[in-house]
PDB file of C-alpha atoms in Angstrom:
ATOM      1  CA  UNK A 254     -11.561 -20.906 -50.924  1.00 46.00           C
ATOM      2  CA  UNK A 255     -14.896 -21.205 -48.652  1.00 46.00           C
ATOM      3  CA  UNK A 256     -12.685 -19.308 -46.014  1.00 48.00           C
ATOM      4  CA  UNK A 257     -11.691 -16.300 -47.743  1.00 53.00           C
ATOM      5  CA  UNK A 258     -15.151 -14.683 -47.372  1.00 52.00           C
ATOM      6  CA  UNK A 259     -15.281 -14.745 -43.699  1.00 50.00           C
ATOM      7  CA  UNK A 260     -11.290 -13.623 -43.617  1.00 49.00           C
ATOM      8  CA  UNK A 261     -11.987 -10.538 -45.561  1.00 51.00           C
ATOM      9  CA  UNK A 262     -15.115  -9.382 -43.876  1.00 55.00           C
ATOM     10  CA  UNK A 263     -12.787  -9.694 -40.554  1.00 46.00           C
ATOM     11  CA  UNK A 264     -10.131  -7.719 -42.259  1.00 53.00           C
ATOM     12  CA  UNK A 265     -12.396  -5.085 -43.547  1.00 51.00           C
ATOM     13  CA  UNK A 266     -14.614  -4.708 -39.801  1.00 57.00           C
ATOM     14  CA  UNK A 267     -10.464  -4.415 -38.497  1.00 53.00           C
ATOM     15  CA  UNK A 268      -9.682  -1.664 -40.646  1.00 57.00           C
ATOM     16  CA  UNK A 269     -13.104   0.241 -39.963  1.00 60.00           C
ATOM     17  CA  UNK A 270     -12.378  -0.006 -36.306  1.00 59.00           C
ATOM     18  CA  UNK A 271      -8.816   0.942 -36.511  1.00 55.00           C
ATOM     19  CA  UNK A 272     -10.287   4.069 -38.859  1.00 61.00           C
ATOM     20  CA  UNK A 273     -12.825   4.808 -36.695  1.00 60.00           C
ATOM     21  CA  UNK A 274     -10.146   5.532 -33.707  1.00 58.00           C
ATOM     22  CA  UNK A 275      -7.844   7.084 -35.858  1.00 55.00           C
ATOM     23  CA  UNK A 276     -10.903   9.833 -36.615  1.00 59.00           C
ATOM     24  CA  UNK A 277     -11.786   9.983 -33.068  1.00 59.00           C
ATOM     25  CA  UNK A 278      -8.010  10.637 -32.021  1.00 58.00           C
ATOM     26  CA  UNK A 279      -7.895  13.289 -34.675  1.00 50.00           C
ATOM     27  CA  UNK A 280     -10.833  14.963 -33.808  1.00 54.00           C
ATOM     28  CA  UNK A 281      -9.643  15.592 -30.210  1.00 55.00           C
ATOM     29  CA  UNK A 282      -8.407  19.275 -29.635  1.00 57.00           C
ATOM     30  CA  UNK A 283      -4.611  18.656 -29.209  1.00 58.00           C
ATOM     31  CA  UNK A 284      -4.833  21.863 -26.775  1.00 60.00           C
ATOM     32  CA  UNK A 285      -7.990  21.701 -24.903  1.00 68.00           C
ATOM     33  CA  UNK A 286      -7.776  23.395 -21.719  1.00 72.00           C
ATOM     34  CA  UNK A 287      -7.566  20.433 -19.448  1.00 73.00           C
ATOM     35  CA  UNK A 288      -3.968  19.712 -21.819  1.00 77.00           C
ATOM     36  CA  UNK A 289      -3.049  23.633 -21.560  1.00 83.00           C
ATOM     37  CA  UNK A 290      -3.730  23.933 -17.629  1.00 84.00           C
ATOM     38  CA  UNK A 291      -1.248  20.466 -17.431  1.00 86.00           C
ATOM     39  CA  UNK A 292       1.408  21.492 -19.329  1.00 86.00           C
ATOM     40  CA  UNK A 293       0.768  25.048 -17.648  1.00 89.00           C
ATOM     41  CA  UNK A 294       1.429  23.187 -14.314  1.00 91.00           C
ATOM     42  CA  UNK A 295       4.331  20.985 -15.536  1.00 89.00           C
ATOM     43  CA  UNK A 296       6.051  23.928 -16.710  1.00 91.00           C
ATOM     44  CA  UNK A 297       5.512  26.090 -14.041  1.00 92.00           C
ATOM     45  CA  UNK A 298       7.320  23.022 -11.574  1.00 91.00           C
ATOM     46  CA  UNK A 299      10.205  22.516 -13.590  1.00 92.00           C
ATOM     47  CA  UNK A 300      10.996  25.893 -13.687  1.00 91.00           C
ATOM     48  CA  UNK A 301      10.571  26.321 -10.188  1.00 90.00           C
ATOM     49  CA  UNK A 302      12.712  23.085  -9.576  1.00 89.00           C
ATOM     50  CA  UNK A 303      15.439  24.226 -11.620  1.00 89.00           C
ATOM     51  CA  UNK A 304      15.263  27.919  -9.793  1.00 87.00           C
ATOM     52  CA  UNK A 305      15.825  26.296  -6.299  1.00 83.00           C
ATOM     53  CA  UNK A 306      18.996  24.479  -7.329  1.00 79.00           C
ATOM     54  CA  UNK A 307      20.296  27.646  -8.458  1.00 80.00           C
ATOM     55  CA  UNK A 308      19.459  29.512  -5.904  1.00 81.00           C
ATOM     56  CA  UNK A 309      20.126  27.445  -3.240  1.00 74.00           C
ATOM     57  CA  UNK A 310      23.330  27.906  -0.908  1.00 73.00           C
ATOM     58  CA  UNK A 311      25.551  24.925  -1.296  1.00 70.00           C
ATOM     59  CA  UNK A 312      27.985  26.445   1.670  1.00 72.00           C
ATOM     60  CA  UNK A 313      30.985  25.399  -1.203  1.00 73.00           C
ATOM     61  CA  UNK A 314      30.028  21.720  -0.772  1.00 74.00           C
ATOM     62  CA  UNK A 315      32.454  19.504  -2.986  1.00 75.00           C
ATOM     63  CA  UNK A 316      29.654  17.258  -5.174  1.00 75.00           C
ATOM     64  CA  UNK A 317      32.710  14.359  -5.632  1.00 81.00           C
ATOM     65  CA  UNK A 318      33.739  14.386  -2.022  1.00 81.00           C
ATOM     66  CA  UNK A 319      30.146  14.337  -0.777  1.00 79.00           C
ATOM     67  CA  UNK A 320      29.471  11.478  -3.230  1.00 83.00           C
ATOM     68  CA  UNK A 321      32.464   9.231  -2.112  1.00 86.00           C
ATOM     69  CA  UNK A 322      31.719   9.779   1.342  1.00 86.00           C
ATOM     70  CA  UNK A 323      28.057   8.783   1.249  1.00 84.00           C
ATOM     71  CA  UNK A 324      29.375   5.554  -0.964  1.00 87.00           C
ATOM     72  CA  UNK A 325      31.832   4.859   1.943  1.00 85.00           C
ATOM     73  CA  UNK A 326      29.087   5.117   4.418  1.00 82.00           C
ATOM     74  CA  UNK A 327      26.569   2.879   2.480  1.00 84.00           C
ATOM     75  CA  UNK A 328      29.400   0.638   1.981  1.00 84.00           C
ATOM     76  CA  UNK A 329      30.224   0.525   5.784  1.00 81.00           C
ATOM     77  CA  UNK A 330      26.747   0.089   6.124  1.00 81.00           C
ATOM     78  CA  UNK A 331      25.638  -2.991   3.738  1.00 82.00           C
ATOM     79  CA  UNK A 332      29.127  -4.650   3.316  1.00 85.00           C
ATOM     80  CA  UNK A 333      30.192  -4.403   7.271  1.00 80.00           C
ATOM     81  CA  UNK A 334      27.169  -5.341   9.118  1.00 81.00           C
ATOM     82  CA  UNK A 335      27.661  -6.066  12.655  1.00 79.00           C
ATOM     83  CA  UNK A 336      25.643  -5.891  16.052  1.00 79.00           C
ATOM     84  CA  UNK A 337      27.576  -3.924  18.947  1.00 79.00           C
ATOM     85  CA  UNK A 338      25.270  -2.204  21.790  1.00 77.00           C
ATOM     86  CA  UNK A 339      22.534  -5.520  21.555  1.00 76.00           C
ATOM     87  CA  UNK A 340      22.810  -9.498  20.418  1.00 80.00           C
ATOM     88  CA  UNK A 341      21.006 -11.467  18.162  1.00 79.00           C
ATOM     89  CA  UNK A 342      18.167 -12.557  20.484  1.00 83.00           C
ATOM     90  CA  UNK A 343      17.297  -9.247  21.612  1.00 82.00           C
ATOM     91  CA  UNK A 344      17.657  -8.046  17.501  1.00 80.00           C
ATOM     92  CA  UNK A 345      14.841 -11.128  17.484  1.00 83.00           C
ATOM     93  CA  UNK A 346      12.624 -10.408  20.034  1.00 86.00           C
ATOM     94  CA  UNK A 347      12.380  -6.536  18.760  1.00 85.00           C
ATOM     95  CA  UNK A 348      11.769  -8.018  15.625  1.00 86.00           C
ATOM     96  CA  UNK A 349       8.730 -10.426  17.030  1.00 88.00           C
ATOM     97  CA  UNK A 350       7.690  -6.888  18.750  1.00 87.00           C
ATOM     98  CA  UNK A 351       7.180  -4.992  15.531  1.00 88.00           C
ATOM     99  CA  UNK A 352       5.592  -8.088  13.836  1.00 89.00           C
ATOM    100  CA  UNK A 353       3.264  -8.023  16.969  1.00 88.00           C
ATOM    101  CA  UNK A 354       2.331  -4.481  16.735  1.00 88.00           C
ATOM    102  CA  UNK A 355       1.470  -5.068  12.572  1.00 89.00           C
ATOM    103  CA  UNK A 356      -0.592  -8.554  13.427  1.00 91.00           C
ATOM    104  CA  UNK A 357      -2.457  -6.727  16.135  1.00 90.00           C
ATOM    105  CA  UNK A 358      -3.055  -3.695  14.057  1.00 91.00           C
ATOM    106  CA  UNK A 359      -4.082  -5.539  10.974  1.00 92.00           C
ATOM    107  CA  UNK A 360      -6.450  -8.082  12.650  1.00 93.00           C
ATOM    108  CA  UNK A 361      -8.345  -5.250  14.535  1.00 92.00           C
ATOM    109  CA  UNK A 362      -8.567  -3.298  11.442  1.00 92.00           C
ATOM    110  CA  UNK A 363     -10.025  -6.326   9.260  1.00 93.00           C
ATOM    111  CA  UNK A 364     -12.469  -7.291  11.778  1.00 92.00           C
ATOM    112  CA  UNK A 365     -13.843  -3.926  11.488  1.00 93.00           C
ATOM    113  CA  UNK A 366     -13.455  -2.981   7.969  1.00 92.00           C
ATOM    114  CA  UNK A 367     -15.016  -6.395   7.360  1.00 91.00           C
ATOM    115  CA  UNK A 368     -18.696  -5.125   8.922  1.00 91.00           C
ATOM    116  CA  UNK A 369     -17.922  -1.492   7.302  1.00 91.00           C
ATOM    117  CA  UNK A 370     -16.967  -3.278   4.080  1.00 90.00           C
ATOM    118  CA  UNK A 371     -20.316  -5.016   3.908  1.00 89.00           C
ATOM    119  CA  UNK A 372     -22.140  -2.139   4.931  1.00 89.00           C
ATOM    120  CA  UNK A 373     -20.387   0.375   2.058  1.00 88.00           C
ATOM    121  CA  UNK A 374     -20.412  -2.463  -0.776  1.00 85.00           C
ATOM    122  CA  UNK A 375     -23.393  -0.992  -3.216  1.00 84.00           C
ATOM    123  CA  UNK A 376     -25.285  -4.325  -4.136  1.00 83.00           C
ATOM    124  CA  UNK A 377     -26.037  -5.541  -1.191  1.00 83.00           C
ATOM    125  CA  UNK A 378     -26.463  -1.972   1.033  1.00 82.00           C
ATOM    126  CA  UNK A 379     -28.179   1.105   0.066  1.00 84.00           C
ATOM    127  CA  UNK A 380     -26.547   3.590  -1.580  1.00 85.00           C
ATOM    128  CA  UNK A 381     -26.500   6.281   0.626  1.00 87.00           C
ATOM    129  CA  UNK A 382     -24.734   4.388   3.667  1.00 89.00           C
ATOM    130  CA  UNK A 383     -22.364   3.277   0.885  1.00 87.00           C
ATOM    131  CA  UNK A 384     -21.439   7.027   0.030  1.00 89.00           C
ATOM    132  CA  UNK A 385     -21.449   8.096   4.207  1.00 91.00           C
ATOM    133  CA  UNK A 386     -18.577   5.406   4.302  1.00 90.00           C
ATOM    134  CA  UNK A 387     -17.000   5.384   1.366  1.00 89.00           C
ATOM    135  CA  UNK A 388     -16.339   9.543   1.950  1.00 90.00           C
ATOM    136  CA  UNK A 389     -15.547   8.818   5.524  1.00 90.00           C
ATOM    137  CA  UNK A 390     -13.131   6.614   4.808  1.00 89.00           C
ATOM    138  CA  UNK A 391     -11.103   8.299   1.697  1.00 89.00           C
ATOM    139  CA  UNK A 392     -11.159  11.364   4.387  1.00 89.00           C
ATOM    140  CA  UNK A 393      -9.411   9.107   6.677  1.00 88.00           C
ATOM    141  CA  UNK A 394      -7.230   7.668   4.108  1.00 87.00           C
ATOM    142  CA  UNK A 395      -6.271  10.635   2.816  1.00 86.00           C
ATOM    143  CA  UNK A 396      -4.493  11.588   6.631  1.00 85.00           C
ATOM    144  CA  UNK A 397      -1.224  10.123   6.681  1.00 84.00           C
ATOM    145  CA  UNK A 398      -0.580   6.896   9.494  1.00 82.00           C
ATOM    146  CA  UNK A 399       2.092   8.839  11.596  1.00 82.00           C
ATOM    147  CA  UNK A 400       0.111  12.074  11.897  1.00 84.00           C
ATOM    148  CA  UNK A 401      -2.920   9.204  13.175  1.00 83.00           C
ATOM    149  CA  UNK A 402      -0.198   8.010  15.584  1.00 82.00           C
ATOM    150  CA  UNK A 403       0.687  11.049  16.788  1.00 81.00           C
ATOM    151  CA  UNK A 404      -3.054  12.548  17.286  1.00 82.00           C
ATOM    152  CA  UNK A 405      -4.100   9.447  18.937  1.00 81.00           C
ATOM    153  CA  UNK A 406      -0.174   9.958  21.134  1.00 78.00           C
ATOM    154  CA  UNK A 407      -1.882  13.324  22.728  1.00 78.00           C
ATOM    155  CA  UNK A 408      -4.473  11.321  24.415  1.00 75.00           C
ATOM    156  CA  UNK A 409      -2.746   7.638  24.902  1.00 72.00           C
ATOM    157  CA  UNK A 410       0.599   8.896  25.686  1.00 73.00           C
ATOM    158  CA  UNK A 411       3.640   7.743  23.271  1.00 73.00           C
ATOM    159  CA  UNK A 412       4.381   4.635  23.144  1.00 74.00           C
ATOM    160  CA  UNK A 413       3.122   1.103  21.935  1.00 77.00           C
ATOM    161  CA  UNK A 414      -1.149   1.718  22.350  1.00 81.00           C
ATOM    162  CA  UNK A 415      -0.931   5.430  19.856  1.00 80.00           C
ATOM    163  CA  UNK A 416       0.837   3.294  17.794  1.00 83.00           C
ATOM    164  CA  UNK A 417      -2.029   0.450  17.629  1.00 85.00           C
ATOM    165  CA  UNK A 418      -4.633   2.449  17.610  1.00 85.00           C
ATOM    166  CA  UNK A 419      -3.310   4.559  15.078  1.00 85.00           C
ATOM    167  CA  UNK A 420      -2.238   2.249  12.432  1.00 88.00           C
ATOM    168  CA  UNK A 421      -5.741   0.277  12.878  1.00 89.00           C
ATOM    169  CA  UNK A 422      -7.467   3.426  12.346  1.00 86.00           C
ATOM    170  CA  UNK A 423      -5.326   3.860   9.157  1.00 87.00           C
ATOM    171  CA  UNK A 424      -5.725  -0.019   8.108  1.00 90.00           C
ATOM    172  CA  UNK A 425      -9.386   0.185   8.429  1.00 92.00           C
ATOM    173  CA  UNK A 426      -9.796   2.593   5.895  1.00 89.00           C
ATOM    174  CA  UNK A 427      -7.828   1.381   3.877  1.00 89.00           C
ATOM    175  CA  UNK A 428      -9.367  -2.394   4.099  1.00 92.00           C
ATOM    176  CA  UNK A 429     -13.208  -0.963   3.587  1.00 92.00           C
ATOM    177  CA  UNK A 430     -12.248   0.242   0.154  1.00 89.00           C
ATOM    178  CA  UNK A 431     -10.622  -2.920  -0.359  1.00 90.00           C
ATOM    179  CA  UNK A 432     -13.197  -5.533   0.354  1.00 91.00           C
ATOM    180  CA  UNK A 433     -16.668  -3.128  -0.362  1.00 89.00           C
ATOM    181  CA  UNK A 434     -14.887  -3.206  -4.340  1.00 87.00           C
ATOM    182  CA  UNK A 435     -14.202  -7.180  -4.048  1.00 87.00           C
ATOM    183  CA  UNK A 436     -18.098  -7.261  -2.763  1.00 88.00           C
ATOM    184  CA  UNK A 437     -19.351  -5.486  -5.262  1.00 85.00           C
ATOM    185  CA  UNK A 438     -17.658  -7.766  -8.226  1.00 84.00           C
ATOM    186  CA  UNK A 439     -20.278 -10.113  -7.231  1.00 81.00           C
ATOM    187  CA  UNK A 440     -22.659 -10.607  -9.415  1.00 77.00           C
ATOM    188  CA  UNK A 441     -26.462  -8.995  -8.897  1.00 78.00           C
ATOM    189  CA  UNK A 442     -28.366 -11.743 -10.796  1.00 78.00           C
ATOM    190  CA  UNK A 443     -26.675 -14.022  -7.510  1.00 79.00           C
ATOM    191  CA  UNK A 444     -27.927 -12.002  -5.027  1.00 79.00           C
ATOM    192  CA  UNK A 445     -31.197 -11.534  -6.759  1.00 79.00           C
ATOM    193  CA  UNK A 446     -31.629 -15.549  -6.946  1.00 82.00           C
ATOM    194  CA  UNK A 447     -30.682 -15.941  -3.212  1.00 80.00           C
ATOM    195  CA  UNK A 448     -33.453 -13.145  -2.497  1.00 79.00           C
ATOM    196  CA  UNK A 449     -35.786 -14.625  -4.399  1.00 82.00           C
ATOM    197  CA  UNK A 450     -35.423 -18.315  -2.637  1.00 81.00           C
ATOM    198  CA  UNK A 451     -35.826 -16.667   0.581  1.00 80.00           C
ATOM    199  CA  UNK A 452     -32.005 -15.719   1.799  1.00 78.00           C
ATOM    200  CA  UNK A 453     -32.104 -12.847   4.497  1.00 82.00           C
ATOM    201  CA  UNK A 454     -29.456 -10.282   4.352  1.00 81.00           C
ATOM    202  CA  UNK A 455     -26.566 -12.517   6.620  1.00 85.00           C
ATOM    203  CA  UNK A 456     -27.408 -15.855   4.628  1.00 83.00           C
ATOM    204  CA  UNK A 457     -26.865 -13.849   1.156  1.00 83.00           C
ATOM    205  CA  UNK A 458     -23.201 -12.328   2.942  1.00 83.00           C
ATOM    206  CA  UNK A 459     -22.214 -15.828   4.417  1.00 85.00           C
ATOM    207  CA  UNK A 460     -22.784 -18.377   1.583  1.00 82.00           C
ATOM    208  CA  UNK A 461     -22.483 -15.992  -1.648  1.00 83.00           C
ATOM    209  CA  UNK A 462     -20.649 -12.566  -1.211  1.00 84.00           C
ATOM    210  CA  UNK A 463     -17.606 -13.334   1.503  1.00 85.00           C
ATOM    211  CA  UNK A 464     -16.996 -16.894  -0.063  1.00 83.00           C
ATOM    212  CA  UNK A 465     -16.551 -15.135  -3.630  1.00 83.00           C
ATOM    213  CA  UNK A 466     -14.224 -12.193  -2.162  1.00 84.00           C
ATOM    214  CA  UNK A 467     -11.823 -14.298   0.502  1.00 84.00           C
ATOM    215  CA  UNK A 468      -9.174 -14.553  -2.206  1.00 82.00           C
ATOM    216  CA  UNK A 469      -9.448 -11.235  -2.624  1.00 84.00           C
ATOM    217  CA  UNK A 470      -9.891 -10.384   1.000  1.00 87.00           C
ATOM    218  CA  UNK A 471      -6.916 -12.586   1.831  1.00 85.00           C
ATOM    219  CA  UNK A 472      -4.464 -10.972  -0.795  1.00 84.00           C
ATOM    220  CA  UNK A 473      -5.363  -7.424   0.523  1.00 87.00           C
ATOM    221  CA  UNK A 474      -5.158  -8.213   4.298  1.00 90.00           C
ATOM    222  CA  UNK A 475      -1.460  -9.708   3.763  1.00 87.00           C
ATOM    223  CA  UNK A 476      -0.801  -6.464   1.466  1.00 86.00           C
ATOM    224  CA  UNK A 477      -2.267  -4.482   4.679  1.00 89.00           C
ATOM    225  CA  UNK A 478       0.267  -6.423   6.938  1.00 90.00           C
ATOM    226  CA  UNK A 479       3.010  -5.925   5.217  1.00 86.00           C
ATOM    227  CA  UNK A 480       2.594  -2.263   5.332  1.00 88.00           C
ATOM    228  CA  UNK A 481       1.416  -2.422   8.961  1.00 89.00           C
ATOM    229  CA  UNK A 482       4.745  -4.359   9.422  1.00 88.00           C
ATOM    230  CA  UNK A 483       6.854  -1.407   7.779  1.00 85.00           C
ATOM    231  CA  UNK A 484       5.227   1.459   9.238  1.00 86.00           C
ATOM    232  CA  UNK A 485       5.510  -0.267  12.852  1.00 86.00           C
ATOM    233  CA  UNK A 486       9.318  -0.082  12.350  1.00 85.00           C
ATOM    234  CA  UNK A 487       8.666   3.697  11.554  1.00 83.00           C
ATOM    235  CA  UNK A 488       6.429   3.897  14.570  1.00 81.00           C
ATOM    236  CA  UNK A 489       9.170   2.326  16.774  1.00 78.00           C
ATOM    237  CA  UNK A 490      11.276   5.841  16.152  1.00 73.00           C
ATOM    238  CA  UNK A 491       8.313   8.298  15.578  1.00 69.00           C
ATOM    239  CA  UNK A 492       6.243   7.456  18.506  1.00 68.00           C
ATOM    240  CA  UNK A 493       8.523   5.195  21.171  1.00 68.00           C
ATOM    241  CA  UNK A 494       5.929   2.130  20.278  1.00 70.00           C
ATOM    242  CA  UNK A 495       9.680   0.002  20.409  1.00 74.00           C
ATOM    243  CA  UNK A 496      10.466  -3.026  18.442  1.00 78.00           C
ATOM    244  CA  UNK A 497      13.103  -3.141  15.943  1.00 82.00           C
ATOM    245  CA  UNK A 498      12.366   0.321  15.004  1.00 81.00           C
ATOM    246  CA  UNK A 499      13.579   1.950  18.294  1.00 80.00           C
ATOM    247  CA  UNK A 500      16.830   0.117  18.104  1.00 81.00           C
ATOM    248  CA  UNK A 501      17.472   1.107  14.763  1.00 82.00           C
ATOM    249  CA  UNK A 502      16.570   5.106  15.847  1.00 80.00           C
ATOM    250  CA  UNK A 503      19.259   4.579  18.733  1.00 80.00           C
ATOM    251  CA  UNK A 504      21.894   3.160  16.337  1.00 79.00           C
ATOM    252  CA  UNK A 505      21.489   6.244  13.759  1.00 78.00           C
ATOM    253  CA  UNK A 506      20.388   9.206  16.675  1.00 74.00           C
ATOM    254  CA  UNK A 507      22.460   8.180  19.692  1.00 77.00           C
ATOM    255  CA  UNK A 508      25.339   5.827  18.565  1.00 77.00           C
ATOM    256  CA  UNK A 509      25.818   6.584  14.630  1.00 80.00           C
ATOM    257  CA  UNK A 510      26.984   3.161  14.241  1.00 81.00           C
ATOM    258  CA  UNK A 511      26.496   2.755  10.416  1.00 83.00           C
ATOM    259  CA  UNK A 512      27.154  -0.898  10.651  1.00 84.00           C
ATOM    260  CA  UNK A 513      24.344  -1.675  13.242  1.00 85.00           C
ATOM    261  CA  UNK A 514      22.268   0.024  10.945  1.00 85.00           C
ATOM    262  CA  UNK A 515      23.214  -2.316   8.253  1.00 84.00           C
ATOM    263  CA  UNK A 516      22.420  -5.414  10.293  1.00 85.00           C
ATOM    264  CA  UNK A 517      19.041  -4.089  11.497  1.00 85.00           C
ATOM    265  CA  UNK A 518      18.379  -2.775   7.879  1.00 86.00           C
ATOM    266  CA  UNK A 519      18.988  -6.861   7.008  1.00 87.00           C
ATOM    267  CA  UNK A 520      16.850  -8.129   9.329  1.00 84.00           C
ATOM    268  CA  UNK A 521      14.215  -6.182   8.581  1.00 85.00           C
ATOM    269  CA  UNK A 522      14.822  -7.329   4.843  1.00 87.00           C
ATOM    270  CA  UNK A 523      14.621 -10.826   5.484  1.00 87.00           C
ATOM    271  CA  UNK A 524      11.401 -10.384   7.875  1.00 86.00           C
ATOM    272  CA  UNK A 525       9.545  -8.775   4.328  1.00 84.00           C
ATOM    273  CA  UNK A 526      10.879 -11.545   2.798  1.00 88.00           C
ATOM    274  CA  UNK A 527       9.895 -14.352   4.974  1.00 86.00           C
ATOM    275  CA  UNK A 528       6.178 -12.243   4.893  1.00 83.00           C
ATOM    276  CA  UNK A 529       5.922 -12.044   1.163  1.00 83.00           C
ATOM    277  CA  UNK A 530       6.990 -15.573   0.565  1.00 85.00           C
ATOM    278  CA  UNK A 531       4.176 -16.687   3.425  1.00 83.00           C
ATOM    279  CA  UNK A 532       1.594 -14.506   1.998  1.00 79.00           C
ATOM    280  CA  UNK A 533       1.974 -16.006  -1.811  1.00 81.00           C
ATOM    281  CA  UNK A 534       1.695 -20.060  -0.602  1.00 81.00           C
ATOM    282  CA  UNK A 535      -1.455 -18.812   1.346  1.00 78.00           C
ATOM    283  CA  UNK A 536      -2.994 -16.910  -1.759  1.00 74.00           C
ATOM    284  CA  UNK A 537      -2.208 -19.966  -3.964  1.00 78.00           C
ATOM    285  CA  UNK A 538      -3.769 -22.341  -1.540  1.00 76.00           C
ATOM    286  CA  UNK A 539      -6.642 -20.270  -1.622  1.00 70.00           C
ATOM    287  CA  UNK A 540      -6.814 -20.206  -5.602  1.00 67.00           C
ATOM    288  CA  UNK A 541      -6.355 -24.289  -5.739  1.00 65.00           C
ATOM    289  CA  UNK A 542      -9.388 -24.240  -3.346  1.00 62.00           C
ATOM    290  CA  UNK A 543     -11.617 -21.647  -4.756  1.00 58.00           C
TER     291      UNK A 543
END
């Protein structure tokens, strides 16, 4: 009987909670002009999508005979994998190429995003270097990592160093934002008690801020790699950097052999699988540590 006090004033602060969002949903306009200019939008694009399939000149394609054929080919593709113009060592060693091109890409881009990181994390930098990088860096981000490739291509020629240099330029920006927002979870009364005792700037990064982040840091640097890993088998085509990649552009441009394009497709597979598999013992390691 004691308990039914407290279990009614819990009920009753519930209910005024659950009112109190039920006024403040109702007292939103249900067409405010951020909701009008949306739908505006949405409207606008579905009407435009549904225009260009009318419009557009099929050349009196045959929808069921396109869609058994491109069944047939995937099924050609997956179900009758085979290698014919190269072996399975030389399948391998492109394969150890492309996973060389994403290592060396993501190592040189961690090393520096690591000093940029610091620098553009707010607690322990000033805020205006933070916003120079920060801006800098969604700038570069925003620039897709083949159109990087092929601007750094004009002045390295194509082939393997456009692609590193490239896709490190890419991977940097990408790991600044990533480890300045794992920096700046740390707590400020930390680094206010480290300042206080007498810490200077690289005792308070190397015994309070990188040893609370490295989870962190570890679980985006594999997540880095991994894309490193599939946009170096893009790069392979895109900008002759070889690897797996290149073999797999032959097979579809120069031989259309739909079956070597299945067995490339698989070892690719397996190599993301292999990765992803690595990169969770390592980040549970890490946890059983931390």
């Amino acid at each position: 009987m004691q308990a039914e006090g407290p279990i009614k004033s819990f009920s009753l602060q519930a209910d005024q909670i659950l009112d109190k969002q039920l006024r403040e949903r109702l007292s939103k306009k249900p067409f405010s002009k951020s909701s009008i200019a949306i739908r505006t939008c949405g409207l606008l694009l579905t009407l435009l999508t549904i225009y260009a399939f009318i419009s557009f000149d099929y050349k009196d394609v045959n929808f069921i005979d396109a869609l058994l054929l491109t069944l047939d080919n995937l099924g050609k593709m997956f179900f009758d994998p085979h290698l014919k113009h190269f072996n399975f060592s030389h399948a391998l060693f492109q394969v150890l190429v492309t996973l060389g091109l994403a290592f060396l890409t993501t190592i040189f881009g961690a090393i520096i995003a690591l000093m940029l990181g610091l620098l553009a994390a707010e607690n322990i930098s000033s805020k205006p270097l933070s916003v120079v990088i920060k801006g800098t860096v969604a700038l570069i981000r925003a620039v897709p990592t083949v159109l990087w490739v092929l601007i750094f291509a004009v002045a390295a020629g194509l082939g393997s160093v456009a692609a590193v240099i490239g896709m490190t330029f890419h991977s940097i920006s990408y790991l600044v934002k990533a480890y300045s927002e794992s920096f700046e979870e740390l707590d400020k009364g930390t680094i206010e008690a480290l300042q206080a005792s007498g810490a200077n700037w690289w005792q308070i990064v190397f015994q309070a801020v990188i040893p609370s982040s490295i989870t962190y840091m570890v679980s985006w640097t594999f997540m880095r790699f991994e894309i490193n890993f599939a946009v170096a088998v893009a790069m392979g085509a895109a900008a002759g950097a070889g690897g797996i990649g290149f073999d797999m552009f032959m097979a579809s441009g120069f031989y259309f052999d739909l079956r070597e394009i299945g067995a490339i497709t698989y070892f690719i597979l397996l190599v993301a699988i292999c990765l992803e598999i690595f990169a969770t013992r390592i980040k549970r390691k890490l946890q059983v540590l931390s």
